[in-house]
């Protein structure tokens, strides 16, 4: 069984910073892509940023480029999202996502964290 446990969400004023963390535990053979998504009320989940296994190739949504930084620590099965210069429009539920192979030879499966609220007040 695989679990993604997120932490670091909360409330902050505009211009402030938050650091999100996500730790993967359970039956893990390998983790490929890791990422963060966010969901606005009444909308689907949108990619915020993702990072590939080597940690050197990352993608960002245009809305967060130059403000957010994604990273990962493969030794700890973790990914992090540093969020700076936060804006009220960044208010959303943030989800951690990871492509995980539970054992050799089985397919990669997408797993999700439970989500956490990030609220930015003006």
Short mmCIF file of C-alpha atoms in Angstrom, two decimals:
data_model
loop_
_atom_site.label_atom_id
_atom_site.label_comp_id
_atom_site.label_asym_id
_atom_site.label_seq_id
_atom_site.Cartn_x
_atom_site.Cartn_y
_atom_site.Cartn_z
CA UNK A 1 0.00 0.00 0.00
CA UNK A 2 1.30 3.43 -0.95
CA UNK A 3 0.62 6.65 0.89
CA UNK A 4 1.47 10.23 0.04
CA UNK A 5 1.46 12.48 3.09
CA UNK A 6 1.50 16.23 2.53
CA UNK A 7 2.36 18.99 4.95
CA UNK A 8 3.04 22.71 4.98
CA UNK A 9 -0.25 24.13 3.80
CA UNK A 10 -2.00 26.94 5.59
CA UNK A 11 -2.78 30.63 5.45
CA UNK A 12 -0.46 33.47 4.53
CA UNK A 13 -0.73 37.06 3.45
CA UNK A 14 -0.07 38.13 -0.11
CA UNK A 15 3.62 38.38 -0.79
CA UNK A 16 4.43 35.70 1.75
CA UNK A 17 5.88 32.23 1.36
CA UNK A 18 4.93 28.66 2.12
CA UNK A 19 6.86 25.43 1.75
CA UNK A 20 4.93 22.29 0.93
CA UNK A 21 6.29 18.80 1.52
CA UNK A 22 5.15 15.37 0.42
CA UNK A 23 6.54 12.05 1.63
CA UNK A 24 5.79 8.77 -0.09
CA UNK A 25 5.69 5.62 2.00
CA UNK A 26 4.69 1.99 1.54
CA UNK A 27 5.41 -0.53 -1.20
CA UNK A 28 7.79 1.37 -3.46
CA UNK A 29 10.11 -0.11 -6.03
CA UNK A 30 10.68 3.15 -7.88
CA UNK A 31 9.22 6.63 -8.22
CA UNK A 32 9.25 8.34 -11.58
CA UNK A 33 7.67 11.74 -11.98
CA UNK A 34 6.55 13.67 -8.87
CA UNK A 35 4.42 16.75 -8.98
CA UNK A 36 2.07 19.22 -7.40
CA UNK A 37 -1.39 20.07 -8.63
CA UNK A 38 -3.97 22.53 -7.37
CA UNK A 39 -7.70 22.65 -7.53
CA UNK A 40 -9.86 25.76 -7.42
CA UNK A 41 -13.46 25.50 -6.20
CA UNK A 42 -15.64 23.88 -8.82
CA UNK A 43 -12.70 23.15 -11.14
CA UNK A 44 -10.49 20.21 -12.00
CA UNK A 45 -6.91 19.74 -10.86
CA UNK A 46 -4.30 21.76 -12.70
CA UNK A 47 -0.60 21.02 -12.83
CA UNK A 48 1.45 23.47 -10.80
CA UNK A 49 4.86 21.86 -11.26
CA UNK A 50 6.42 18.47 -11.79
CA UNK A 51 9.90 17.06 -11.66
CA UNK A 52 11.41 13.98 -13.21
CA UNK A 53 13.33 11.27 -11.45
CA UNK A 54 16.77 12.78 -11.89
CA UNK A 55 15.64 16.05 -10.35
CA UNK A 56 17.03 18.19 -13.15
CA UNK A 57 14.01 18.45 -15.42
CA UNK A 58 11.05 20.38 -14.07
CA UNK A 59 7.97 21.93 -15.60
CA UNK A 60 5.94 24.81 -14.23
CA UNK A 61 2.57 26.32 -14.95
CA UNK A 62 2.97 29.78 -16.44
CA UNK A 63 1.14 31.31 -13.48
CA UNK A 64 3.80 30.17 -11.02
CA UNK A 65 7.03 30.38 -12.99
CA UNK A 66 9.71 32.42 -11.22
CA UNK A 67 7.74 32.23 -7.95
CA UNK A 68 7.53 28.51 -7.17
CA UNK A 69 10.34 25.95 -7.09
CA UNK A 70 9.87 22.20 -7.08
CA UNK A 71 12.53 19.82 -5.82
CA UNK A 72 12.83 16.23 -4.66
CA UNK A 73 14.93 14.08 -2.40
CA UNK A 74 14.98 10.56 -3.79
CA UNK A 75 16.69 9.21 -0.67
CA UNK A 76 13.62 10.25 1.32
CA UNK A 77 10.97 9.58 -1.35
CA UNK A 78 9.95 13.19 -0.99
CA UNK A 79 9.08 16.20 -3.06
CA UNK A 80 8.87 19.83 -2.04
CA UNK A 81 7.28 22.98 -3.39
CA UNK A 82 8.70 26.33 -2.32
CA UNK A 83 6.11 29.01 -2.95
CA UNK A 84 7.18 32.65 -2.83
CA UNK A 85 5.48 35.96 -3.61
CA UNK A 86 2.12 34.31 -3.07
CA UNK A 87 -0.96 35.93 -4.53
CA UNK A 88 -4.64 35.61 -3.56
CA UNK A 89 -5.19 33.77 -6.86
CA UNK A 90 -2.88 31.02 -5.61
CA UNK A 91 -5.57 30.10 -3.07
CA UNK A 92 -6.54 26.49 -3.78
CA UNK A 93 -6.30 22.94 -2.52
CA UNK A 94 -2.84 21.58 -3.36
CA UNK A 95 -2.26 17.90 -4.10
CA UNK A 96 0.93 15.90 -4.28
CA UNK A 97 1.17 13.36 -7.11
CA UNK A 98 3.67 10.62 -7.90
CA UNK A 99 4.11 7.93 -10.52
CA UNK A 100 5.07 4.83 -8.55
CA UNK A 101 6.06 1.30 -9.44
CA UNK A 102 5.29 -0.88 -6.46
CA UNK A 103 7.39 -3.84 -7.58
CA UNK A 104 9.68 -4.85 -10.41
CA UNK A 105 7.77 -5.52 -13.61
CA UNK A 106 4.44 -4.02 -12.57
CA UNK A 107 3.05 -0.91 -14.25
CA UNK A 108 3.55 2.60 -12.94
CA UNK A 109 0.48 3.92 -11.14
CA UNK A 110 -0.44 7.50 -10.32
CA UNK A 111 -0.94 8.14 -6.62
CA UNK A 112 -2.34 11.23 -4.93
CA UNK A 113 -2.06 12.87 -1.56
CA UNK A 114 -5.15 13.87 0.35
CA UNK A 115 -4.81 17.54 -0.53
CA UNK A 116 -4.30 20.55 1.67
CA UNK A 117 -5.65 24.06 1.65
CA UNK A 118 -3.45 27.01 0.84
CA UNK A 119 -5.11 30.36 1.46
CA UNK A 120 -3.52 33.67 0.50
CA UNK A 121 -5.21 36.77 1.84
CA UNK A 122 -4.86 40.23 0.33
#
